[in-house]
CSV table of C-alpha atoms and ligand atoms in Angstrom, one decimal:
chain,number,residue,atom,x,y,z
A,14,MET,CA,92.1,110.1,196.8
A,15,THR,CA,88.8,111.2,198.3
A,16,GLU,CA,86.3,113.5,197.0
A,17,ILE,CA,83.0,114.9,198.3
A,18,GLN,CA,80.0,114.6,196.4
A,19,LEU,CA,76.4,116.1,196.8
A,20,VAL,CA,74.0,113.3,196.5
A,21,ALA,CA,70.7,115.2,197.0
A,22,ARG,CA,69.4,118.8,197.2
A,23,PRO,CA,68.6,120.6,200.4
A,24,ASN,CA,65.4,122.0,201.3
A,25,GLY,CA,66.0,125.0,203.6
A,26,VAL,CA,68.9,124.5,206.1
A,27,PRO,CA,71.6,121.8,204.6
A,28,THR,CA,72.4,118.7,206.5
A,29,ALA,CA,75.2,116.6,206.3
A,30,ASP,CA,73.3,113.6,205.0
A,31,LEU,CA,73.3,115.4,201.5
A,32,PHE,CA,77.0,114.7,201.0
A,33,ALA,CA,79.0,111.8,200.4
A,34,PHE,CA,82.8,110.9,200.7
A,35,VAL,CA,83.7,108.9,197.5
A,36,ASP,CA,87.2,107.0,197.3
A,37,THR,CA,88.1,107.4,193.7
A,38,GLU,CA,91.4,106.4,191.3
A,39,PRO,CA,94.1,109.2,191.2
A,40,PRO,CA,93.7,110.7,187.7
A,41,GLU,CA,96.6,110.1,185.4
A,42,VAL,CA,99.0,112.9,184.8
A,43,GLN,CA,98.5,114.1,181.2
A,44,PRO,CA,100.8,116.4,179.5
A,45,GLY,CA,100.0,119.8,180.3
A,46,THR,CA,98.7,118.9,183.8
A,47,ALA,CA,99.9,118.5,187.6
A,48,LEU,CA,98.7,116.4,190.4
A,49,VAL,CA,98.4,118.5,193.5
A,50,ALA,CA,97.5,117.3,197.1
A,51,ASN,CA,95.3,119.9,198.4
A,52,LEU,CA,96.6,121.5,201.6
A,53,TYR,CA,93.8,123.7,202.6
A,54,LEU,CA,90.3,124.2,201.2
A,55,SER,CA,87.7,126.9,201.5
A,56,VAL,CA,84.0,126.9,202.3
A,57,ASP,CA,82.1,129.5,201.4
A,58,PRO,CA,78.4,130.7,201.7
A,59,TYR,CA,77.7,131.0,197.8
A,60,MET,CA,78.1,127.1,197.9
A,61,ARG,CA,74.8,127.0,199.5
A,62,GLU,CA,73.1,128.6,196.3
A,63,CYS,CA,75.2,125.9,194.2
A,64,MET,CA,73.7,123.1,196.2
A,65,ASP,CA,70.1,124.2,194.9
A,66,ASP,CA,70.8,123.9,191.0
A,67,ILE,CA,74.4,124.7,190.1
A,68,TRP,CA,76.5,121.6,191.4
A,69,GLU,CA,75.6,118.5,189.9
A,70,LEU,CA,74.7,115.5,192.0
A,71,ASN,CA,77.2,112.8,192.3
A,72,SER,CA,79.9,114.6,190.7
A,73,PRO,CA,83.0,116.3,192.0
A,74,LEU,CA,82.4,119.7,193.3
A,75,GLU,CA,84.2,122.9,192.8
A,76,GLY,CA,85.7,125.3,195.5
A,77,ARG,CA,88.8,127.4,196.0
A,78,ALA,CA,91.8,125.3,197.2
A,79,LEU,CA,95.6,125.6,197.9
A,80,GLY,CA,97.7,122.5,196.7
A,81,ARG,CA,101.2,121.1,196.6
A,82,VAL,CA,102.2,119.8,193.3
A,83,LEU,CA,103.0,116.2,193.6
A,84,GLU,CA,103.8,115.5,190.0
A,85,SER,CA,104.0,117.6,187.0
A,86,ARG,CA,104.0,117.5,183.2
A,87,THR,CA,103.6,121.2,182.6
A,88,PRO,CA,106.6,123.4,182.3
A,89,GLU,CA,104.9,126.1,184.6
A,90,TYR,CA,104.8,124.0,187.7
A,91,LYS,CA,107.5,121.9,189.6
A,92,VAL,CA,107.1,119.2,192.5
A,93,GLY,CA,106.8,121.1,195.7
A,94,ASP,CA,104.9,124.2,194.2
A,95,ILE,CA,102.0,125.6,195.8
A,96,VAL,CA,99.2,126.2,193.6
A,97,PHE,CA,95.7,128.0,193.9
A,98,HIS,CA,92.9,126.3,192.0
A,99,GLY,CA,89.2,125.7,191.9
A,100,ASN,CA,89.0,121.8,192.4
A,101,GLY,CA,88.2,121.9,196.2
A,102,TRP,CA,86.0,119.4,198.1
A,103,ARG,CA,88.7,116.7,197.5
A,104,THR,CA,92.1,115.6,198.7
A,105,HIS,CA,93.8,115.6,195.2
A,106,ALA,CA,93.3,117.3,192.0
A,107,LEU,CA,94.3,117.6,188.6
A,108,VAL,CA,95.2,121.3,187.6
A,109,THR,CA,96.5,122.8,184.3
A,110,PRO,CA,98.1,126.2,184.4
A,111,GLY,CA,95.5,128.0,182.5
A,112,GLU,CA,93.0,127.3,185.4
A,113,SER,CA,95.2,127.9,188.4
A,114,ARG,CA,97.9,129.8,189.5
A,115,LEU,CA,101.3,129.6,191.3
A,116,ILE,CA,101.2,131.0,194.8
A,117,LYS,CA,104.5,132.9,196.0
A,118,GLU,CA,105.6,131.7,199.4
A,119,GLU,CA,106.7,134.9,201.3
A,120,ALA,CA,108.1,134.9,204.9
A,121,GLY,CA,105.8,136.1,207.6
A,122,VAL,CA,102.5,135.1,205.3
A,123,PRO,CA,100.7,132.2,206.3
A,124,LEU,CA,99.6,130.0,203.3
A,125,SER,CA,96.0,129.9,204.4
A,126,ALA,CA,95.9,133.7,204.0
A,127,HIS,CA,95.8,132.9,200.3
A,128,LEU,CA,92.2,131.9,200.8
A,129,GLY,CA,91.5,134.5,203.5
A,130,ILE,CA,92.3,138.2,203.6
A,131,LEU,CA,94.6,137.9,200.3
A,132,GLY,CA,92.1,135.5,198.5
A,133,GLY,CA,88.7,135.9,196.9
A,134,THR,CA,87.5,136.9,200.3
A,135,GLY,CA,90.0,139.8,201.2
A,136,LEU,CA,89.7,141.0,197.5
A,137,SER,CA,85.9,141.2,197.9
A,138,ALA,CA,86.3,143.4,200.9
A,139,TYR,CA,88.9,145.4,199.3
A,140,VAL,CA,86.6,145.9,196.0
A,141,ALA,CA,83.8,146.6,198.3
A,142,LEU,CA,85.8,149.6,199.9
A,143,GLY,CA,88.1,151.0,197.3
A,144,ARG,CA,86.2,150.5,194.0
A,145,VAL,CA,82.6,150.2,195.0
A,146,SER,CA,81.8,152.5,197.9
A,147,LYS,CA,85.1,154.6,197.6
A,148,LEU,CA,85.5,154.6,201.3
A,149,GLN,CA,87.1,158.1,202.2
A,150,PRO,CA,89.2,159.0,205.5
A,151,GLY,CA,87.4,159.8,208.4
A,152,GLU,CA,83.9,158.3,207.1
A,153,THR,CA,81.9,156.1,209.1
A,154,ILE,CA,81.3,152.4,207.7
A,155,PHE,CA,78.9,149.7,208.8
A,156,ILE,CA,79.8,145.9,207.9
A,157,SER,CA,77.5,143.2,208.2
A,158,ALA,CA,78.4,139.7,208.9
A,159,ALA,CA,81.3,141.7,210.2
A,160,ALA,CA,83.0,138.5,212.1
A,161,GLY,CA,83.0,136.4,208.8
A,162,GLY,CA,85.8,136.3,206.2
A,163,VAL,CA,84.7,139.2,204.3
A,164,GLY,CA,83.6,141.2,207.3
A,165,THR,CA,87.0,141.0,209.3
A,166,ALA,CA,88.8,141.7,206.1
A,167,ALA,CA,86.7,144.9,205.3
A,168,GLY,CA,87.1,146.1,208.9
A,169,ARG,CA,90.9,145.8,208.7
A,170,LEU,CA,90.9,147.4,205.4
A,171,ALA,CA,88.7,150.3,206.5
A,172,LYS,CA,91.0,151.1,209.2
A,173,LEU,CA,93.8,151.1,206.6
A,174,PHE,CA,91.9,153.3,204.3
A,175,GLY,CA,91.6,155.8,207.4
A,176,ALA,CA,87.8,155.3,208.3
A,177,GLY,CA,86.7,157.2,211.3
A,178,ARG,CA,84.3,154.8,212.8
A,179,VAL,CA,84.0,151.1,211.7
A,180,ILE,CA,80.9,149.5,213.1
A,181,GLY,CA,80.0,145.7,212.6
A,182,SER,CA,77.0,143.4,213.3
A,183,THR,CA,77.1,139.7,213.9
A,184,GLY,CA,75.1,136.9,215.4
A,185,SER,CA,76.6,136.6,219.0
A,186,ARG,CA,77.7,139.0,221.7
A,187,GLY,CA,80.9,136.9,222.0
A,188,LYS,CA,81.7,137.6,218.5
A,189,ALA,CA,80.7,141.2,218.7
A,190,GLU,CA,83.2,141.6,221.6
A,191,HIS,CA,85.8,139.8,219.8
A,192,LEU,CA,85.4,142.4,216.7
A,193,VAL,CA,85.9,145.3,219.1
A,194,SER,CA,88.8,143.6,221.2
A,195,GLU,CA,90.5,141.6,218.4
A,196,VAL,CA,89.8,142.8,215.1
A,197,GLY,CA,89.9,146.9,215.6
A,198,PHE,CA,86.3,147.6,215.3
A,199,ASP,CA,85.1,150.7,217.2
A,200,ALA,CA,81.9,149.4,217.9
A,201,ALA,CA,79.9,145.9,217.1
A,202,PHE,CA,76.4,144.3,218.1
A,203,CYS,CA,74.8,141.3,217.9
A,204,TYR,CA,71.8,141.3,215.5
A,205,ARG,CA,69.7,139.1,217.6
A,206,ASP,CA,69.5,141.5,220.6
A,207,GLY,CA,66.7,143.9,219.1
A,208,PRO,CA,65.5,145.7,216.3
A,209,ILE,CA,68.8,146.0,213.9
A,210,VAL,CA,67.9,149.5,213.3
A,211,ASP,CA,67.9,150.3,216.8
A,212,SER,CA,71.4,148.8,217.5
A,213,LEU,CA,72.5,150.6,214.4
A,214,ALA,CA,71.2,154.0,215.6
A,215,LYS,CA,72.9,153.4,218.7
A,216,ALA,CA,76.0,152.5,217.4
A,217,ALA,CA,76.2,155.3,214.9
A,218,PRO,CA,74.6,158.4,216.4
A,219,ASP,CA,75.8,160.7,213.6
A,220,GLY,CA,74.8,158.3,210.7
A,221,ILE,CA,76.8,156.0,208.2
A,222,ASP,CA,78.4,157.0,205.2
A,223,VAL,CA,79.0,153.4,203.8
A,224,TYR,CA,77.4,150.1,204.5
A,225,LEU,CA,79.1,146.9,203.3
A,226,ASP,CA,76.0,144.4,202.8
A,227,ASN,CA,77.1,140.8,203.2
A,228,VAL,CA,73.5,139.8,204.6
A,229,GLY,CA,70.4,141.6,202.8
A,230,GLY,CA,67.1,141.6,204.3
A,231,GLU,CA,66.5,143.8,207.3
A,232,HIS,CA,70.3,144.6,207.7
A,233,LEU,CA,69.8,146.3,204.3
A,234,ALA,CA,66.7,148.0,205.6
A,235,ALA,CA,68.2,149.1,208.7
A,236,ALA,CA,71.0,150.5,206.9
A,237,ILE,CA,69.2,152.5,204.4
A,238,ASP,CA,67.5,153.9,207.4
A,239,ILE,CA,70.8,155.2,209.1
A,240,LEU,CA,72.7,156.2,205.8
A,241,LYS,CA,73.2,159.8,205.8
A,242,GLN,CA,72.1,161.6,202.5
A,243,ARG,CA,74.3,160.5,199.5
A,244,GLY,CA,75.5,157.5,201.3
A,245,ARG,CA,76.9,154.5,199.4
A,246,ILE,CA,75.9,150.7,200.0
A,247,ALA,CA,78.3,148.3,198.4
A,248,TRP,CA,76.3,145.1,198.1
A,249,CYS,CA,78.4,141.9,198.3
A,250,GLY,CA,76.1,139.0,199.5
A,251,ALA,CA,72.7,138.1,201.0
A,252,VAL,CA,73.5,135.4,203.5
A,253,SER,CA,70.1,135.9,205.3
A,254,SER,CA,68.4,134.5,202.4
A,255,TYR,CA,70.6,131.7,201.2
A,256,ASN,CA,68.5,129.1,203.0
A,257,HIS,CA,65.4,130.7,201.8
A,258,GLU,CA,64.2,131.9,205.2
A,259,ALA,CA,64.2,135.5,204.5
A,260,PRO,CA,63.3,138.1,202.0
A,261,VAL,CA,66.5,139.8,200.3
A,262,ALA,CA,64.8,143.0,199.2
A,263,PRO,CA,64.3,146.0,201.9
A,264,ARG,CA,61.3,147.2,203.3
A,265,ASN,CA,62.2,150.8,202.2
A,266,LEU,CA,64.1,150.2,198.9
A,267,PHE,CA,62.3,153.4,197.7
A,268,ASP,CA,64.0,155.6,200.6
A,269,ILE,CA,67.1,155.2,198.0
A,270,VAL,CA,65.6,158.0,195.9
A,271,GLY,CA,64.8,160.5,198.8
A,272,LYS,CA,68.0,160.1,200.5
A,273,GLU,CA,70.0,159.9,196.9
A,274,LEU,CA,71.5,156.8,198.0
A,275,ARG,CA,74.0,154.8,195.6
A,276,LEU,CA,73.5,151.1,196.0
A,277,GLU,CA,76.1,149.0,193.7
A,278,GLY,CA,76.3,145.3,193.6
A,279,PHE,CA,79.6,143.6,192.6
A,280,LEU,CA,81.5,140.2,191.8
A,281,VAL,CA,84.8,139.6,192.8
A,282,ARG,CA,85.6,137.5,189.9
A,283,GLU,CA,84.8,140.6,187.7
A,284,ASN,CA,87.6,142.4,189.6
A,285,LEU,CA,90.4,140.1,189.6
A,286,ASP,CA,92.7,142.9,188.2
A,287,ALA,CA,92.7,144.5,191.7
A,288,ARG,CA,94.7,141.7,193.3
A,289,PRO,CA,98.3,143.0,192.8
A,290,GLU,CA,96.9,146.3,194.5
A,291,LEU,CA,95.5,144.2,197.4
A,292,TYR,CA,98.8,142.1,197.7
A,293,ASP,CA,100.7,145.7,197.6
A,294,ARG,CA,98.7,146.9,200.3
A,295,LEU,CA,98.5,144.0,202.6
A,296,ILE,CA,101.5,141.6,202.4
A,297,PRO,CA,103.8,144.5,204.1
A,298,GLU,CA,101.0,144.6,206.6
A,299,LEU,CA,100.7,141.1,207.2
A,300,GLN,CA,104.6,140.8,207.6
A,301,ALA,CA,105.0,143.5,210.0
A,302,GLY,CA,102.3,141.9,212.1
A,303,ARG,CA,100.1,144.9,211.9
A,304,VAL,CA,97.4,142.8,210.1
A,305,VAL,CA,96.4,139.3,210.5
A,306,SER,CA,94.3,137.3,208.4
A,307,ASP,CA,91.4,136.4,210.5
A,308,GLU,CA,90.6,132.4,210.1
A,309,THR,CA,88.7,129.5,211.6
A,310,ILE,CA,90.8,126.4,210.8
A,311,VAL,CA,89.2,123.0,210.8
A,312,THR,CA,91.8,120.1,210.7
A,313,GLY,CA,91.1,117.2,208.6
A,314,PHE,CA,89.3,116.2,205.4
A,315,ASP,CA,86.9,114.5,207.2
A,316,GLY,CA,85.8,117.9,208.9
A,317,MET,CA,84.9,119.6,205.4
A,318,VAL,CA,81.1,119.0,205.5
A,319,GLU,CA,80.8,119.9,208.9
A,320,ALA,CA,83.1,123.0,208.5
A,321,PHE,CA,80.9,124.2,205.7
A,322,LEU,CA,77.7,123.8,207.7
A,323,ALA,CA,79.2,125.5,210.7
A,324,MET,CA,80.0,128.3,208.4
A,325,LEU,CA,76.3,128.8,207.4
A,326,ARG,CA,75.5,128.5,211.1
A,327,GLY,CA,78.0,131.3,212.0
A,328,GLU,CA,80.3,129.3,214.2
A,329,ASN,CA,83.4,130.9,212.5
A,330,ARG,CA,85.7,133.9,213.2
A,331,GLY,CA,87.1,135.2,210.1
A,332,LYS,CA,87.4,132.9,207.2
A,333,MET,CA,86.5,129.2,207.5
A,334,ILE,CA,89.2,126.9,206.2
A,335,VAL,CA,89.9,123.3,206.0
A,336,ARG,CA,93.4,122.3,206.6
A,337,LEU,CA,94.2,118.7,205.3
B,426,NAP,P1,81.3,134.4,206.5
B,426,NAP,O1,80.9,135.9,206.7
B,426,NAP,O2,82.9,134.0,206.9
B,426,NAP,O3,80.4,133.3,206.6
B,426,NAP,C1,78.9,133.5,206.7
B,426,NAP,C2,78.5,134.1,207.9
B,426,NAP,O4,77.1,134.6,207.7
B,426,NAP,C3,78.4,133.4,209.1
B,426,NAP,O5,79.4,133.3,209.9
B,426,NAP,C4,77.4,134.0,210.0
B,426,NAP,O6,77.9,134.7,210.9
B,426,NAP,C5,76.5,135.0,209.1
B,426,NAP,N1,75.0,134.6,208.7
B,426,NAP,C6,74.7,133.2,208.6
B,426,NAP,N2,73.2,133.2,208.5
B,426,NAP,C7,72.9,134.6,208.6
B,426,NAP,C8,71.7,135.3,208.9
B,426,NAP,N3,70.4,134.9,208.5
B,426,NAP,N4,71.9,136.5,209.0
B,426,NAP,C9,73.0,137.4,209.0
B,426,NAP,N5,74.1,136.6,209.1
B,426,NAP,C10,74.0,135.3,208.8
B,426,NAP,O7,81.3,134.3,204.7
B,426,NAP,P2,82.0,135.2,203.6
B,426,NAP,O8,82.8,134.1,202.7
B,426,NAP,O9,83.1,136.3,204.3
B,426,NAP,O10,80.9,136.0,202.9
B,426,NAP,C11,80.2,136.9,203.5
B,426,NAP,C12,79.0,137.6,202.5
B,426,NAP,O11,79.7,137.9,201.0
B,426,NAP,C13,78.2,136.3,201.7
B,426,NAP,O12,76.8,137.0,201.6
B,426,NAP,C14,78.7,136.0,200.5
B,426,NAP,O13,77.8,135.4,199.6
B,426,NAP,C15,79.6,137.2,199.9
B,426,NAP,N6,80.4,137.3,199.0
B,426,NAP,C16,80.2,137.8,197.8
B,426,NAP,C17,81.3,137.9,197.0
B,426,NAP,C18,81.0,138.8,195.5
B,426,NAP,O14,81.4,138.5,194.7
B,426,NAP,N7,79.9,139.5,195.5
B,426,NAP,C19,82.4,137.4,197.3
B,426,NAP,C20,82.7,136.6,198.4
B,426,NAP,C21,81.6,136.8,199.4
B,426,NAP,P3,77.0,135.2,212.3
B,426,NAP,O15,77.1,134.8,213.5
B,426,NAP,O16,77.3,136.8,212.1
B,426,NAP,O17,75.3,135.4,212.0
């Protein structure tokens, strides 16, 4: 069994030498536990913040993962079951039923979707639209980091919610074109092409009703400028600041008062009770092929660190996932 450890803390943009691949002895399967071989591992932006002070050095790292049970000493799991758990960044993991859950394999639903549109990623998008901003049919929504995991899931869900116009921003023209041609966005722009506020005004000549913020900083300021009176902001993340390169707070925060906007942050982990609704809504759509889980899959445990760094650089389309 091999695990990846953090061996030093980053200063700005992280690099591969901050991580080490460490071979370890397989853990003993104690009563109440099961040993799984990990099949899929998730890399996520929040992990960049964990590198600063949350993850311990020279210790196993956490991260969402899907594994197949190899050996079980708990009645909840049998050999061959698929289990979702938080012991990622390693080839094998010891899990307990209290800290993991069984994944039901369904025809027409790729397993990796449980780390993508059916996982915390899709749930974040669902909560942003359904619970926080309460997106209504016919409304215009702007989504930043639109070509990523949460962004693509939000774009697809916005269409299911009946949004009138779905606009996205992303880091390259190729990804912007992909959003329109493959993911179903009505308009998308590259935020590097000019002032974000100008690109957004052009894409949303009548303004926007809802902004799903994955980025913070200048994206948030632009959205505040273009939002209609009494518009809503669901604040999901601030990836532009995770490497400490940019301020999170927008220059025009006080316009929230004059425009009577509502800005609400949320944590997906506090909204796990919405998962059954997400499954009910999406599994039939996935099975019918009307919705797909947008994913970039990197093959091989050796590629885990590079997949994480590439995700931070924006090289993913949809959710970045590593397949072992
Ligand atoms: P993701 O969007 O798949 O990957 C991160 C993306 O961020 C990259 O693909 C890159 O795409 C973009 N990015 C990187 N640096 C940027 C910058 N300086 N400015 C603008 N965009 C930048 O990741 P995700 O998992 O779906 O997460 C998206 C956001 O949601 C993150 O902020 C994350 O922290 C947040 N989140 C929050 C919760 C919650 O509970 N609140 C849960 C899940 C995720 P480009 O090519 O477009 O730059």
